Amino acid sequence: MKTAENTRGTGSDGPRKRGLCVLCGLPAAGKSTFARALAHRLRQEQGWAVGVVAYDDVMPDAFLAGARARPALSQWKLLRQELLKYLEYFLMAVINGCQMSVPPNRTEAMWEDFITCLKDQDLIFSAAFEAQSCYLLTKTAVSRPLFLVLDDNFYYQSMRYEVYQLARKYSLGFCQLLLDCPLETCLQRNGQRPQALPPETIHLMGRKLEKPNPEKNAWEHYSLTIPSPACASEASLEVTDLLLTALENPVKYAEDNMEQKDTDRIICSTNILHKTDQTLRRIVSQTMKEAKDEQVLPHNLKLLAEELNKLKAEFLEDLKHGNKKYLCFQQTIDISDVISFFHYEKDNIVQKYFSKQH
């Protein structure tokens, strides 16, 4: 692996290197503090342009306030995808060397917070031409290697995979950093915050956290787990080397040999569908058992069963025909990925019927 010393520099030879880093972990694990320190160090030591996008700072305040009451996961998912779309608009401007366009459909408060985030880190600035505002890239953003660090919980693998897809689409470097902080430490820190999350929310995330698994998933190859908070500073060189390696090895967008991939998909589909169907049936069955244990009313039990079975059928249809209503990934047909996405959507349904968090 390359070391920091021999890859510093902002020379103009060759294409600019750009990357996305997913910073994940439980609430109050120290991610934001770590991200700020990392960005400062990379700017000072590597001369890079670095943008830290903290989801808590960009997502609408009203939505975050509602998060303590567990809002609809569908709304949460849409806002997360909208934020990724903002990032894509910025990346397109950087790659094409042009001004950043304004998305036609946007949540105004979130867009303004995103713009402020980029401005505060010297990546864009506003200009007005013919009474119309536009966003221009700074010299820093276009003349140096660029890394965007996305700071959020990212406790589901599917959340991180969406970022990987963006990296693959534009041939960017991609890596993941997990701040592995003890649950009790997170709970203690959270309790000291002015707007603390309910402890059960952190317990729930702790149970559902899907840690990066480089041995199983090739797309998670560039991942690093950092014991937090004690060892975060000690891992600085290891973190820098991971980022450097990711920059030097951008994700390749595989457009070639699509015919062979289609053939492979057909060969695998029967076996994958069968196994996935069995697994989703077990999940639905277990969820219905939990609903009965929660003493959900019979009428609601019937509605819950109908919704879960409809969801299962739509997932299998996606997997079979590539409709991609839910399974938006293009190359992954690993059952674990499908199950992760199914749990994500299932929770959205379950919360309407359960009085207790699951």
GROMACS .gro file of C-alpha atoms in nm:
model
  358
    1MET     CA    1   0.000   0.000   0.000
    2LYS     CA    2   0.129   0.344  -0.083
    3THR     CA    3   0.229   0.564   0.206
    4ALA     CA    4   0.134   0.925   0.259
    5GLU     CA    5   0.481   1.054   0.191
    6ASN     CA    6   0.510   0.945  -0.168
    7THR     CA    7   0.167   1.054  -0.290
    8ARG     CA    8   0.145   1.409  -0.168
    9GLY     CA    9   0.124   1.670  -0.431
   10THR     CA   10  -0.122   1.861  -0.636
   11GLY     CA   11   0.055   1.854  -0.968
   12SER     CA   12  -0.139   1.898  -1.287
   13ASP     CA   13  -0.015   1.584  -1.461
   14GLY     CA   14  -0.283   1.330  -1.538
   15PRO     CA   15  -0.651   1.327  -1.450
   16ARG     CA   16  -0.762   1.459  -1.114
   17LYS     CA   17  -0.821   1.192  -0.854
   18ARG     CA   18  -1.152   1.197  -0.671
   19GLY     CA   19  -1.304   0.971  -0.410
   20LEU     CA   20  -1.596   0.905  -0.178
   21CYS     CA   21  -1.547   0.790   0.180
   22VAL     CA   22  -1.835   0.652   0.386
   23LEU     CA   23  -1.789   0.719   0.758
   24CYS     CA   24  -2.026   0.500   0.956
   25GLY     CA   25  -2.100   0.402   1.314
   26LEU     CA   26  -2.355   0.439   1.592
   27PRO     CA   27  -2.489   0.779   1.700
   28ALA     CA   28  -2.245   0.955   1.936
   29ALA     CA   29  -1.957   0.729   1.829
   30GLY     CA   30  -1.744   1.036   1.758
   31LYS     CA   31  -1.786   1.040   1.379
   32SER     CA   32  -1.823   1.416   1.336
   33THR     CA   33  -1.522   1.494   1.553
   34PHE     CA   34  -1.320   1.233   1.367
   35ALA     CA   35  -1.434   1.365   1.027
   36ARG     CA   36  -1.332   1.724   1.109
   37ALA     CA   37  -0.990   1.613   1.230
   38LEU     CA   38  -0.942   1.390   0.927
   39ALA     CA   39  -1.037   1.668   0.684
   40HIS     CA   40  -0.799   1.913   0.851
   41ARG     CA   41  -0.513   1.666   0.842
   42LEU     CA   42  -0.568   1.572   0.476
   43ARG     CA   43  -0.577   1.938   0.373
   44GLN     CA   44  -0.261   2.016   0.568
   45GLU     CA   45  -0.055   1.704   0.502
   46GLN     CA   46  -0.177   1.596   0.158
   47GLY     CA   47  -0.287   1.925   0.008
   48TRP     CA   48  -0.621   1.771  -0.090
   49ALA     CA   49  -0.959   1.933  -0.129
   50VAL     CA   50  -1.184   1.768   0.129
   51GLY     CA   51  -1.558   1.802   0.178
   52VAL     CA   52  -1.722   1.658   0.488
   53VAL     CA   53  -2.095   1.614   0.438
   54ALA     CA   54  -2.254   1.548   0.777
   55TYR     CA   55  -2.607   1.418   0.720
   56ASP     CA   56  -2.722   1.559   1.056
   57ASP     CA   57  -2.624   1.908   0.939
   58VAL     CA   58  -2.784   1.884   0.596
   59MET     CA   59  -3.106   1.691   0.656
   60PRO     CA   60  -3.403   1.921   0.735
   61ASP     CA   61  -3.433   2.015   1.103
   62ALA     CA   62  -3.803   1.934   1.108
   63PHE     CA   63  -3.728   1.585   0.978
   64LEU     CA   64  -3.452   1.526   1.232
   65ALA     CA   65  -3.676   1.643   1.514
   66GLY     CA   66  -3.935   1.397   1.394
   67ALA     CA   67  -3.674   1.122   1.386
   68ARG     CA   68  -3.697   1.099   1.762
   69ALA     CA   69  -4.055   0.987   1.709
   70ARG     CA   70  -3.947   0.739   1.439
   71PRO     CA   71  -4.080   0.893   1.116
   72ALA     CA   72  -4.172   0.697   0.807
   73LEU     CA   73  -3.865   0.520   0.676
   74SER     CA   74  -3.989   0.586   0.324
   75GLN     CA   75  -3.955   0.960   0.385
   76TRP     CA   76  -3.612   0.911   0.537
   77LYS     CA   77  -3.497   0.698   0.244
   78LEU     CA   78  -3.620   0.954  -0.011
   79LEU     CA   79  -3.435   1.235   0.163
   80ARG     CA   80  -3.115   1.031   0.173
   81GLN     CA   81  -3.145   0.960  -0.199
   82GLU     CA   82  -3.211   1.328  -0.262
   83LEU     CA   83  -2.891   1.418  -0.078
   84LEU     CA   84  -2.699   1.169  -0.293
   85LYS     CA   85  -2.846   1.342  -0.598
   86TYR     CA   86  -2.705   1.675  -0.471
   87LEU     CA   87  -2.365   1.511  -0.436
   88GLU     CA   88  -2.394   1.384  -0.791
   89TYR     CA   89  -2.468   1.734  -0.920
   90PHE     CA   90  -2.154   1.859  -0.748
   91LEU     CA   91  -1.944   1.571  -0.880
   92MET     CA   92  -2.068   1.626  -1.234
   93ALA     CA   93  -1.960   1.990  -1.211
   94VAL     CA   94  -1.615   1.888  -1.085
   95ILE     CA   95  -1.568   1.619  -1.350
   96ASN     CA   96  -1.688   1.840  -1.636
   97GLY     CA   97  -1.519   2.156  -1.509
   98CYS     CA   98  -1.839   2.360  -1.519
   99GLN     CA   99  -2.072   2.540  -1.283
  100MET     CA  100  -2.297   2.334  -1.057
  101SER     CA  101  -2.655   2.302  -1.173
  102VAL     CA  102  -2.954   2.338  -0.943
  103PRO     CA  103  -3.177   2.028  -0.918
  104PRO     CA  104  -3.525   2.102  -1.054
  105ASN     CA  105  -3.698   1.914  -0.772
  106ARG     CA  106  -3.543   1.973  -0.433
  107THR     CA  107  -3.615   2.024  -0.067
  108GLU     CA  108  -3.520   2.389  -0.042
  109ALA     CA  109  -3.395   2.386   0.319
  110MET     CA  110  -3.181   2.078   0.258
  111TRP     CA  111  -3.041   2.219  -0.067
  112GLU     CA  112  -2.944   2.545   0.104
  113ASP     CA  113  -2.775   2.359   0.388
  114PHE     CA  114  -2.587   2.148   0.134
  115ILE     CA  115  -2.472   2.460  -0.050
  116THR     CA  116  -2.361   2.616   0.277
  117CYS     CA  117  -2.169   2.298   0.361
  118LEU     CA  118  -1.972   2.317   0.033
  119LYS     CA  119  -1.915   2.692   0.060
  120ASP     CA  120  -1.781   2.665   0.416
  121GLN     CA  121  -1.521   2.415   0.293
  122ASP     CA  122  -1.407   2.630   0.001
  123LEU     CA  123  -1.546   2.402  -0.269
  124ILE     CA  124  -1.797   2.637  -0.436
  125PHE     CA  125  -1.901   3.001  -0.432
  126SER     CA  126  -2.208   3.188  -0.554
  127ALA     CA  127  -2.219   3.423  -0.850
  128ALA     CA  128  -2.500   3.612  -1.017
  129PHE     CA  129  -2.533   3.644  -1.393
  130GLU     CA  130  -2.832   3.827  -1.539
  131ALA     CA  131  -3.010   3.821  -1.204
  132GLN     CA  132  -2.979   3.443  -1.183
  133SER     CA  133  -2.768   3.282  -0.914
  134CYS     CA  134  -2.535   2.997  -0.997
  135TYR     CA  135  -2.267   2.804  -0.814
  136LEU     CA  136  -1.911   2.805  -0.939
  137LEU     CA  137  -1.633   2.570  -0.835
  138THR     CA  138  -1.342   2.712  -0.643
  139LYS     CA  139  -0.984   2.668  -0.757
  140THR     CA  140  -0.937   2.433  -0.463
  141ALA     CA  141  -1.210   2.199  -0.587
  142VAL     CA  142  -1.078   2.171  -0.942
  143SER     CA  143  -0.701   2.187  -0.898
  144ARG     CA  144  -0.646   1.927  -0.627
  145PRO     CA  145  -0.731   1.566  -0.552
  146LEU     CA  146  -1.080   1.568  -0.400
  147PHE     CA  147  -1.230   1.345  -0.131
  148LEU     CA  148  -1.587   1.372  -0.007
  149VAL     CA  149  -1.640   1.221   0.338
  150LEU     CA  150  -2.002   1.127   0.409
  151ASP     CA  151  -2.069   1.130   0.782
  152ASP     CA  152  -2.374   0.932   0.892
  153ASN     CA  153  -2.473   0.613   1.073
  154PHE     CA  154  -2.496   0.405   0.751
  155TYR     CA  155  -2.589   0.107   0.966
  156TYR     CA  156  -2.744  -0.088   0.679
  157GLN     CA  157  -2.515  -0.226   0.411
  158SER     CA  158  -2.767  -0.113   0.149
  159MET     CA  159  -2.717   0.252   0.250
  160ARG     CA  160  -2.345   0.228   0.187
  161TYR     CA  161  -2.398   0.039  -0.137
  162GLU     CA  162  -2.589   0.337  -0.278
  163VAL     CA  163  -2.277   0.549  -0.226
  164TYR     CA  164  -2.066   0.279  -0.391
  165GLN     CA  165  -2.300   0.292  -0.692
  166LEU     CA  166  -2.233   0.664  -0.724
  167ALA     CA  167  -1.858   0.598  -0.712
  168ARG     CA  168  -1.892   0.330  -0.978
  169LYS     CA  169  -2.101   0.554  -1.202
  170TYR     CA  170  -1.827   0.819  -1.217
  171SER     CA  171  -1.520   0.595  -1.166
  172LEU     CA  172  -1.432   0.743  -0.827
  173GLY     CA  173  -1.227   0.599  -0.546
  174PHE     CA  174  -1.443   0.441  -0.275
  175CYS     CA  175  -1.368   0.337   0.083
  176GLN     CA  176  -1.541   0.289   0.418
  177LEU     CA  177  -1.443   0.378   0.772
  178LEU     CA  178  -1.631   0.227   1.066
  179LEU     CA  179  -1.591   0.394   1.405
  180ASP     CA  180  -1.649   0.097   1.633
  181CYS     CA  181  -1.742   0.266   1.961
  182PRO     CA  182  -1.874   0.064   2.259
  183LEU     CA  183  -2.250   0.088   2.291
  184GLU     CA  184  -2.233   0.210   2.651
  185THR     CA  185  -2.000   0.494   2.552
  186CYS     CA  186  -2.240   0.601   2.277
  187LEU     CA  187  -2.532   0.594   2.520
  188GLN     CA  188  -2.340   0.800   2.774
  189ARG     CA  189  -2.236   1.062   2.517
  190ASN     CA  190  -2.583   1.073   2.369
  191GLY     CA  191  -2.730   1.144   2.712
  192GLN     CA  192  -2.511   1.453   2.740
  193ARG     CA  193  -2.637   1.603   2.413
  194PRO     CA  194  -2.894   1.886   2.412
  195GLN     CA  195  -3.111   1.691   2.166
  196ALA     CA  196  -3.047   1.335   2.268
  197LEU     CA  197  -3.189   1.039   2.080
  198PRO     CA  198  -3.399   0.790   2.278
  199PRO     CA  199  -3.163   0.522   2.416
  200GLU     CA  200  -3.377   0.251   2.253
  201THR     CA  201  -3.300   0.401   1.911
  202ILE     CA  202  -2.927   0.352   1.968
  203HIS     CA  203  -2.986   0.002   2.104
  204LEU     CA  204  -3.188  -0.075   1.790
  205MET     CA  205  -2.912   0.052   1.559
  206GLY     CA  206  -2.658  -0.147   1.757
  207ARG     CA  207  -2.854  -0.466   1.692
  208LYS     CA  208  -2.906  -0.389   1.324
  209LEU     CA  209  -2.561  -0.251   1.240
  210GLU     CA  210  -2.422  -0.438   0.940
  211LYS     CA  211  -2.047  -0.389   0.959
  212PRO     CA  212  -1.837  -0.376   0.641
  213ASN     CA  213  -1.743  -0.727   0.534
  214PRO     CA  214  -1.453  -0.706   0.284
  215GLU     CA  215  -1.403  -1.084   0.281
  216LYS     CA  216  -1.758  -1.142   0.163
  217ASN     CA  217  -1.827  -0.835  -0.052
  218ALA     CA  218  -1.573  -0.729  -0.312
  219TRP     CA  219  -1.715  -0.376  -0.323
  220GLU     CA  220  -1.627  -0.335   0.047
  221HIS     CA  221  -1.262  -0.423  -0.016
  222TYR     CA  222  -1.131  -0.083   0.095
  223SER     CA  223  -1.272  -0.075   0.446
  224LEU     CA  224  -1.119  -0.009   0.786
  225THR     CA  225  -1.261  -0.053   1.135
  226ILE     CA  226  -1.130   0.198   1.388
  227PRO     CA  227  -1.177   0.129   1.760
  228SER     CA  228  -1.323   0.454   1.894
  229PRO     CA  229  -1.251   0.675   2.068
  230ALA     CA  230  -0.922   0.558   2.215
  231CYS     CA  231  -0.746   0.447   1.895
  232ALA     CA  232  -0.885   0.698   1.643
  233SER     CA  233  -0.577   0.920   1.645
  234GLU     CA  234  -0.340   0.622   1.638
  235ALA     CA  235  -0.501   0.499   1.315
  236SER     CA  236  -0.430   0.822   1.124
  237LEU     CA  237  -0.155   0.679   0.902
  238GLU     CA  238  -0.358   0.365   0.831
  239VAL     CA  239  -0.660   0.577   0.739
  240THR     CA  240  -0.454   0.797   0.507
  241ASP     CA  241  -0.309   0.494   0.335
  242LEU     CA  242  -0.658   0.352   0.281
  243LEU     CA  243  -0.777   0.678   0.124
  244LEU     CA  244  -0.470   0.698  -0.095
  245THR     CA  245  -0.516   0.342  -0.215
  246ALA     CA  246  -0.882   0.408  -0.293
  247LEU     CA  247  -0.786   0.717  -0.495
  248GLU     CA  248  -0.529   0.519  -0.690
  249ASN     CA  249  -0.780   0.241  -0.761
  250PRO     CA  250  -1.111   0.398  -0.863
  251VAL     CA  251  -1.414   0.178  -0.908
  252LYS     CA  252  -1.448   0.079  -1.272
  253TYR     CA  253  -1.784   0.111  -1.440
  254ALA     CA  254  -1.821  -0.218  -1.628
  255GLU     CA  255  -2.013  -0.145  -1.947
  256ASP     CA  256  -1.849  -0.417  -2.151
  257ASN     CA  257  -1.963  -0.776  -2.186
  258MET     CA  258  -2.323  -0.698  -2.091
  259GLU     CA  259  -2.444  -0.993  -2.298
  260GLN     CA  260  -2.240  -1.234  -2.089
  261LYS     CA  261  -2.366  -1.073  -1.770
  262ASP     CA  262  -2.724  -1.118  -1.885
  263THR     CA  263  -2.652  -1.483  -1.955
  264ASP     CA  264  -2.495  -1.529  -1.613
  265ARG     CA  265  -2.794  -1.362  -1.451
  266ILE     CA  266  -3.035  -1.603  -1.622
  267ILE     CA  267  -2.829  -1.906  -1.520
  268CYS     CA  268  -2.820  -1.792  -1.158
  269SER     CA  269  -3.174  -1.658  -1.138
  270THR     CA  270  -3.360  -1.984  -1.069
  271ASN     CA  271  -3.140  -2.081  -0.776
  272ILE     CA  272  -3.125  -1.727  -0.639
  273LEU     CA  273  -3.501  -1.682  -0.665
  274HIS     CA  274  -3.570  -2.009  -0.487
  275LYS     CA  275  -3.336  -1.935  -0.198
  276THR     CA  276  -3.452  -1.575  -0.170
  277ASP     CA  277  -3.817  -1.679  -0.169
  278GLN     CA  278  -3.753  -1.923   0.114
  279THR     CA  279  -3.566  -1.663   0.318
  280LEU     CA  280  -3.823  -1.387   0.267
  281ARG     CA  281  -4.100  -1.630   0.366
  282ARG     CA  282  -3.920  -1.699   0.693
  283ILE     CA  283  -3.877  -1.326   0.759
  284VAL     CA  284  -4.247  -1.260   0.696
  285SER     CA  285  -4.344  -1.554   0.917
  286GLN     CA  286  -4.117  -1.436   1.200
  287THR     CA  287  -4.248  -1.080   1.170
  288MET     CA  288  -4.608  -1.199   1.193
  289LYS     CA  289  -4.521  -1.404   1.503
  290GLU     CA  290  -4.370  -1.092   1.661
  291ALA     CA  291  -4.680  -0.894   1.570
  292LYS     CA  292  -4.901  -1.149   1.748
  293ASP     CA  293  -4.671  -1.136   2.050
  294GLU     CA  294  -4.717  -0.758   2.045
  295GLN     CA  295  -5.092  -0.820   2.054
  296VAL     CA  296  -5.156  -0.638   1.729
  297LEU     CA  297  -5.531  -0.635   1.661
  298PRO     CA  298  -5.662  -0.909   1.428
  299HIS     CA  299  -5.772  -0.658   1.163
  300ASN     CA  300  -5.427  -0.500   1.163
  301LEU     CA  301  -5.265  -0.843   1.156
  302LYS     CA  302  -5.447  -0.912   0.832
  303LEU     CA  303  -5.338  -0.579   0.682
  304LEU     CA  304  -4.979  -0.634   0.794
  305ALA     CA  305  -4.971  -0.981   0.637
  306GLU     CA  306  -5.109  -0.842   0.310
  307GLU     CA  307  -4.849  -0.564   0.297
  308LEU     CA  308  -4.558  -0.795   0.379
  309ASN     CA  309  -4.661  -1.054   0.122
  310LYS     CA  310  -4.705  -0.784  -0.140
  311LEU     CA  311  -4.358  -0.652  -0.058
  312LYS     CA  312  -4.213  -1.003  -0.085
  313ALA     CA  313  -4.377  -1.053  -0.424
  314GLU     CA  314  -4.244  -0.720  -0.552
  315PHE     CA  315  -3.890  -0.805  -0.439
  316LEU     CA  316  -3.903  -1.139  -0.618
  317GLU     CA  317  -4.038  -0.967  -0.928
  318ASP     CA  318  -3.750  -0.717  -0.911
  319LEU     CA  319  -3.500  -0.997  -0.876
  320LYS     CA  320  -3.650  -1.197  -1.161
  321HIS     CA  321  -3.705  -0.924  -1.418
  322GLY     CA  322  -3.474  -0.644  -1.309
  323ASN     CA  323  -3.756  -0.390  -1.267
  324LYS     CA  324  -3.547  -0.229  -0.992
  325LYS     CA  325  -3.832  -0.081  -0.794
  326TYR     CA  326  -3.644  -0.179  -0.479
  327LEU     CA  327  -3.329  -0.359  -0.592
  328CYS     CA  328  -3.158  -0.065  -0.757
  329PHE     CA  329  -2.816  -0.232  -0.770
  330GLN     CA  330  -2.707  -0.359  -1.109
  331GLN     CA  331  -2.441  -0.620  -1.055
  332THR     CA  332  -2.501  -0.767  -0.711
  333ILE     CA  333  -2.719  -1.076  -0.689
  334ASP     CA  334  -2.596  -1.192  -0.350
  335ILE     CA  335  -2.889  -1.300  -0.135
  336SER     CA  336  -2.754  -1.113   0.167
  337ASP     CA  337  -2.787  -0.786  -0.023
  338VAL     CA  338  -3.147  -0.864  -0.115
  339ILE     CA  339  -3.227  -0.955   0.246
  340SER     CA  340  -3.069  -0.633   0.371
  341PHE     CA  341  -3.285  -0.427   0.136
  342PHE     CA  342  -3.594  -0.629   0.231
  343HIS     CA  343  -3.540  -0.566   0.602
  344TYR     CA  344  -3.501  -0.197   0.524
  345GLU     CA  345  -3.842  -0.184   0.350
  346LYS     CA  346  -4.008  -0.425   0.592
  347ASP     CA  347  -3.927  -0.198   0.887
  348ASN     CA  348  -4.111   0.081   0.713
  349ILE     CA  349  -4.425  -0.133   0.709
  350VAL     CA  350  -4.384  -0.283   1.054
  351GLN     CA  351  -4.359   0.049   1.236
  352LYS     CA  352  -4.719   0.129   1.140
  353TYR     CA  353  -4.848  -0.171   1.336
  354PHE     CA  354  -4.605  -0.227   1.621
  355SER     CA  355  -4.626  -0.018   1.932
  356LYS     CA  356  -4.278  -0.137   2.023
  357GLN     CA  357  -3.953  -0.067   1.831
  358HIS     CA  358  -3.818  -0.358   1.620
   0.00000   0.00000   0.00000
